[in-house]
């Protein structure tokens, strides 16, 4: 007889729902026998990584028998030069997801609480629960607010108590695309007690347009030592498959995060690719231009269909389908287009569409046109 392992599991793990990733292209190919598939489901960069990153990877292929540099010295040097801050403030992660987990492990216990918003990135509840800590979920702004479904700073603040150790803020947020303005985020940082870690997850920072009032939170690191800013190479840098991200924080926080970090959490290919990608400013700019044009292309189509979308500062659009988002998702799958239902985020009528290349967006628009007509 097998043992009841469920009972043996740590309390936080017992009721954990696994993260639901975007459907991989290979899976759709297997299930539906389709060949021409467009995946706009995981906010990946349609241009892929910088060619310099690929060359850098090729240059280290002969060294795969060696462990990576556990301190990530060269990548940290490059990041520290780029961001203009000390290496002691950096923590590297196997994706920024890893960094979010390090933060939970370093600061949360079963006695503590993490605060975040409704519709916020799904990894916050996951890392909180896995530790056995309690999640306190703030109501988001209403769908009629100027920032519909966005984080509400007053609601977040109202949940901060003696038991709060971490506040998670995604800016801009995934899957909504919404953001806290400079004044909102600064006000929140001023109001949250200094003994509460405030994580500002800037996974889409590189996509934020200059005219959008979505702040670069690094500017507040000197003023608020309890601030941790996380970023990633998975989105604008096009390196999602390699898994590399980082946190920027006060050195004392970085020291703690580095204590709970696996010694070799970032692999050697990711380390060199990320450092090379940082140098290729023009590739990043090209990706932003593709995203700008794609946003217009998809928004124009939505306008013609009479569909509303949430404001987005990222490389994706959360569109209100006015009916079950999951049903439309399935209809699009049959037509070889993968997008993301967001019912698990409390948005049953929305679909999150990643902005792709012009051709990929055109495929989406054509398939959607077909679904909406049907
Ligand atoms: C994609 C994403 C991340 C994590 O990406 P990694 O690939 O783990 O670096 C973190 N936060 C948000 C809001 C995201 O959308």
CSV table of C-alpha atoms in Angstrom, one decimal, residues 4 8 20 40 63 72 92 102 114 154 178 241 258 300 341 350:
chain,number,residue,atom,x,y,z
A,4,UNK,CA,-0.6,9.1,1.8
A,8,UNK,CA,3.1,14.2,4.6
A,20,UNK,CA,-0.4,27.3,-15.4
A,40,UNK,CA,1.1,34.6,-28.3
A,63,UNK,CA,33.1,24.5,-21.3
A,72,UNK,CA,28.0,35.6,-11.7
A,92,UNK,CA,21.0,36.8,-9.8
A,102,UNK,CA,14.3,33.7,-2.7
A,114,UNK,CA,2.4,38.7,2.1
A,154,UNK,CA,-4.9,52.3,-0.7
A,178,UNK,CA,-1.8,48.2,-15.8
A,241,UNK,CA,14.4,29.8,-22.4
A,258,UNK,CA,22.3,35.2,-1.7
A,300,UNK,CA,-7.0,48.7,-34.2
A,341,UNK,CA,-7.1,32.7,-20.8
A,350,UNK,CA,-10.6,38.5,-20.7
